[in-house]
PDB file of C-alpha atoms in Angstrom:
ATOM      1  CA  UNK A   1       0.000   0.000   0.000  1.00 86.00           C
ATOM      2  CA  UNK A   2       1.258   3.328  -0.848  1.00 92.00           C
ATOM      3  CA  UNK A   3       0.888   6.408   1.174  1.00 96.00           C
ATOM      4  CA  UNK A   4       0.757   9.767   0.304  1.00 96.00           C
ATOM      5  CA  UNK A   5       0.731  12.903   2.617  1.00 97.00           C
ATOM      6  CA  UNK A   6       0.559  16.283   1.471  1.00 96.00           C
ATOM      7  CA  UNK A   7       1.497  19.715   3.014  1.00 97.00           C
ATOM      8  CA  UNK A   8       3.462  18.233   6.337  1.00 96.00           C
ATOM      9  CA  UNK A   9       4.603  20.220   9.216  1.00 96.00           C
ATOM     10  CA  UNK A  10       6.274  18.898  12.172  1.00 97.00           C
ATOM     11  CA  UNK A  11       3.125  17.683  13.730  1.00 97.00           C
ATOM     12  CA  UNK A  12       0.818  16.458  11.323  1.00 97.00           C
ATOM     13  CA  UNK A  13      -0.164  16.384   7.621  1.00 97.00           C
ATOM     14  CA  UNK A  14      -2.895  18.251   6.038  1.00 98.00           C
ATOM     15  CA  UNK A  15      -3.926  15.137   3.844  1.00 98.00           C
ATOM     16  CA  UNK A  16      -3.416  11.732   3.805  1.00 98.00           C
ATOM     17  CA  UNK A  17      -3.770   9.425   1.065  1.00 97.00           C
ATOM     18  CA  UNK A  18      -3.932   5.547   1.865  1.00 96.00           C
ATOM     19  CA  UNK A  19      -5.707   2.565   0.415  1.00 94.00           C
ATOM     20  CA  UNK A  20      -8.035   4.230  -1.612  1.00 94.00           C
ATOM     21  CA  UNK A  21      -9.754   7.212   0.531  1.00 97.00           C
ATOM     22  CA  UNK A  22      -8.118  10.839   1.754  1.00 98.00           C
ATOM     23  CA  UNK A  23      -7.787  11.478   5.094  1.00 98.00           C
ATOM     24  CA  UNK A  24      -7.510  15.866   6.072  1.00 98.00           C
ATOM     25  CA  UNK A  25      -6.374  16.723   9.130  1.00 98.00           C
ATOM     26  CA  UNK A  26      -8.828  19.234  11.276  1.00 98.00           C
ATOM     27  CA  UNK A  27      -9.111  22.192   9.500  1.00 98.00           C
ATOM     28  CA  UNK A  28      -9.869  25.408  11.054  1.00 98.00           C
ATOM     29  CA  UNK A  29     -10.543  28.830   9.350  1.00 98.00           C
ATOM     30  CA  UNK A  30      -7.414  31.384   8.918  1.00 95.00           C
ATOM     31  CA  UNK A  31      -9.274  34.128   9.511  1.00 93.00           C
ATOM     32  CA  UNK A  32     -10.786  34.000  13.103  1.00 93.00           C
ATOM     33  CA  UNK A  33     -12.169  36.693  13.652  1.00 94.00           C
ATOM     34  CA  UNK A  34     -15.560  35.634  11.035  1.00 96.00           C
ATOM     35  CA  UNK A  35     -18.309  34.167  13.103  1.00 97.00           C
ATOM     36  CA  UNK A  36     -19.411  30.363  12.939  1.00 98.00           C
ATOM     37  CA  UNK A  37     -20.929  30.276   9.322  1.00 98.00           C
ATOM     38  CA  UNK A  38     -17.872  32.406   7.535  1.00 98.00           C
ATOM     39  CA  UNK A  39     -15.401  30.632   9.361  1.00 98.00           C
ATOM     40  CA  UNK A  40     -17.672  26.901   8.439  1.00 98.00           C
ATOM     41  CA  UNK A  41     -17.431  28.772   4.790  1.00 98.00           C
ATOM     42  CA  UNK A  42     -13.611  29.153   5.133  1.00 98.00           C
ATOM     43  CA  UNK A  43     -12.665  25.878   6.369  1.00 98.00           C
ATOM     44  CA  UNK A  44     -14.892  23.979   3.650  1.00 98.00           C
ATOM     45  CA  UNK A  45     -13.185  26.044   0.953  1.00 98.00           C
ATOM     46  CA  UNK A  46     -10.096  24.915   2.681  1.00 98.00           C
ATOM     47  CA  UNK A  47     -11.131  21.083   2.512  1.00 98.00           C
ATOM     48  CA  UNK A  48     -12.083  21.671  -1.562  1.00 98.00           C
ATOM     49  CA  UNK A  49      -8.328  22.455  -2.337  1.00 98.00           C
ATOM     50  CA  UNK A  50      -7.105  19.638  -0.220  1.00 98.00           C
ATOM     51  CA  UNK A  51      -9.704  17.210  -1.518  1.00 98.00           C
ATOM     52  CA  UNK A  52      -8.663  18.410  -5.007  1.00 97.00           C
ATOM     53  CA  UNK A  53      -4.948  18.213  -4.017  1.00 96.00           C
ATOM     54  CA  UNK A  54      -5.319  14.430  -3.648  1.00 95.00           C
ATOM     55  CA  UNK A  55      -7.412  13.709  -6.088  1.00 94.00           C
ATOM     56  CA  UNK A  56     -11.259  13.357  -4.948  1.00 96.00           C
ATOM     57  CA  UNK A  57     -13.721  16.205  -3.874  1.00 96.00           C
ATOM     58  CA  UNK A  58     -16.616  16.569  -2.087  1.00 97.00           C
ATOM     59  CA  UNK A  59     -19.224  14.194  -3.423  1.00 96.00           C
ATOM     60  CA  UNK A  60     -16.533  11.616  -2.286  1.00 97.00           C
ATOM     61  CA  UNK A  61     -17.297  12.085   1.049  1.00 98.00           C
ATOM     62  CA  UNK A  62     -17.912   9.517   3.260  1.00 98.00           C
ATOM     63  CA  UNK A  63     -17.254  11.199   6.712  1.00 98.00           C
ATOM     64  CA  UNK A  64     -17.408  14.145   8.367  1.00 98.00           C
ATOM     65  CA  UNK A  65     -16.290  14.776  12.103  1.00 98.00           C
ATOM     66  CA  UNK A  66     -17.216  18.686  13.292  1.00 98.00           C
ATOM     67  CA  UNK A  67     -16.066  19.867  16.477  1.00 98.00           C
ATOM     68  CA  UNK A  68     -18.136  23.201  17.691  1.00 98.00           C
ATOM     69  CA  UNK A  69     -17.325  25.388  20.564  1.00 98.00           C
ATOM     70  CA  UNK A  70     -20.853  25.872  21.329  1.00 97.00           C
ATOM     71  CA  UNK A  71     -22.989  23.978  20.060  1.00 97.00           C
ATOM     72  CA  UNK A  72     -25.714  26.705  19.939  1.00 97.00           C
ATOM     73  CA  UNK A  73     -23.824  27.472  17.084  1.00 96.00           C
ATOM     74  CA  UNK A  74     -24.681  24.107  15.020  1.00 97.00           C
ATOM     75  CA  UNK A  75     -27.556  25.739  13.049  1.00 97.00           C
ATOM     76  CA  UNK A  76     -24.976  28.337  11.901  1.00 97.00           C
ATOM     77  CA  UNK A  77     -22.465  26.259  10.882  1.00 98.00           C
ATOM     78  CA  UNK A  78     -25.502  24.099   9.201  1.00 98.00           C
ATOM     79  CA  UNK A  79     -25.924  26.654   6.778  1.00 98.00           C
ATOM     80  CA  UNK A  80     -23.186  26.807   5.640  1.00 98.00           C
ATOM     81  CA  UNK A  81     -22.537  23.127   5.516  1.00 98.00           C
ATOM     82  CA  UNK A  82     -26.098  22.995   3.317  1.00 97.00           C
ATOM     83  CA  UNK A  83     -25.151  25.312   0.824  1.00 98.00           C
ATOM     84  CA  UNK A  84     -21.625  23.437   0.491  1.00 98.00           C
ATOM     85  CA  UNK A  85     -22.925  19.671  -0.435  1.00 97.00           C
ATOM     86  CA  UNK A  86     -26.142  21.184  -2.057  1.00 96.00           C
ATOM     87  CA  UNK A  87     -28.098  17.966   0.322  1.00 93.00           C
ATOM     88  CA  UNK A  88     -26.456  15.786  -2.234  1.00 94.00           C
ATOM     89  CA  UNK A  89     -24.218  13.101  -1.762  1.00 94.00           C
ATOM     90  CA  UNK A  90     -24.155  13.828   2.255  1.00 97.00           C
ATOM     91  CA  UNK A  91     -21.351  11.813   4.478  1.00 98.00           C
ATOM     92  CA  UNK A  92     -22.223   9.972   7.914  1.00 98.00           C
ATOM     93  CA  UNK A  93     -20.942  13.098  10.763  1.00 98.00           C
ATOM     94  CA  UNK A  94     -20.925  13.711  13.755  1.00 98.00           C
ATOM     95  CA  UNK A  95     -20.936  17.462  15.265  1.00 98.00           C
ATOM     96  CA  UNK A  96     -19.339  17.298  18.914  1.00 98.00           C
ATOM     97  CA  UNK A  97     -18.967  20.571  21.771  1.00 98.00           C
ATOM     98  CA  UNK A  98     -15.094  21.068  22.181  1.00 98.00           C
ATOM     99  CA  UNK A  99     -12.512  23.442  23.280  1.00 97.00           C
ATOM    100  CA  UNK A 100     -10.084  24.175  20.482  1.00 97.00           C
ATOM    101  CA  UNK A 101      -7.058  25.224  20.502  1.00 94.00           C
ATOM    102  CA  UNK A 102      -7.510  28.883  20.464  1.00 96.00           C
ATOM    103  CA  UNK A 103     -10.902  30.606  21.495  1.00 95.00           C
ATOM    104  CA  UNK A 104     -11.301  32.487  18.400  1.00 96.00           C
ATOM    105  CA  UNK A 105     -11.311  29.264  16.415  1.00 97.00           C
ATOM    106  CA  UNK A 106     -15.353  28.448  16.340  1.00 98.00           C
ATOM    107  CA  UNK A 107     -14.994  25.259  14.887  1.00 98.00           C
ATOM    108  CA  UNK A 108     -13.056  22.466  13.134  1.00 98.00           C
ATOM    109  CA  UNK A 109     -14.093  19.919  10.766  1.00 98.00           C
ATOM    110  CA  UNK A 110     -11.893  16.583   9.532  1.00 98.00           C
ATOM    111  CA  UNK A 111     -13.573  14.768   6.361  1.00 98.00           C
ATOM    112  CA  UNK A 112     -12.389  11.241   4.851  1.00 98.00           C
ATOM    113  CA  UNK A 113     -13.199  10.905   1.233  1.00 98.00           C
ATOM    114  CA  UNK A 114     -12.938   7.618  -1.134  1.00 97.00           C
ATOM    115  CA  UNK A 115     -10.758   8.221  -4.260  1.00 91.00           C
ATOM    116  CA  UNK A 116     -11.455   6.979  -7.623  1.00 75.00           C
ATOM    117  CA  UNK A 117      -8.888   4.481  -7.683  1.00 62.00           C
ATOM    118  CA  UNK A 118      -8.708   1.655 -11.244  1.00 56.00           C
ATOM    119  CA  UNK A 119      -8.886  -1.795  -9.873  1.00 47.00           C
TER     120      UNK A 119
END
């Protein structure tokens, strides 16, 4: 099996290719200071590239974990999240309350995608 990770830093990769699906890291929005939905908007732009970057997108999508800081904040983020995957093609998620790393960051969302892969 090959594996294939893109954009490393010292601690992690941004996306992982193995055995057929792609694997992104949590991604949070650059620009903190947006509220839940243009951060959401950010972060899903974000996931495009990488998704693109290894060869799949969006309707490959098979997962979804979202972490929320409050999750009052879900049916924000929800919008956002609708108007991205259009109701098609939608992954299993879940959407979870958690502390991040740094209290301007509103949320954080990690997808796994299958790639088209010949057999």
């Amino acid at each position: 099996m090959t594996i294939t990770r893109h954009e490393p830093s010292k601690i992690y990769s941004k996306v992982v290719e193995a055995n057929g699906f792609v694997f992104t890291a949590g991604i949070v929005a650059d620009d903190i200071g947006k509220d839940v939905k243009g951060q959401t908007q950010q972060i899903l732009a974000e996931i495009d590239r990488l998704l693109k970057l290894a060869g799949a997108d969006k309707t490959k999508v098979v997962s979804a974990t979202i972490w929320v800081t409050d999750i009052r904040n879900r049916d924000a983020m929800n919008e956002a999240w609708i108007a991205w995957t259009g109701g098609q093609n939608l992954p299993g998620r879940a959407c979870i309350e958690a502390k991040l790393a740094d209290p301007r960051m509103l949320v954080e969302i990690a997808v796994v995608a299958a790639k088209d892969v010949g057999l």
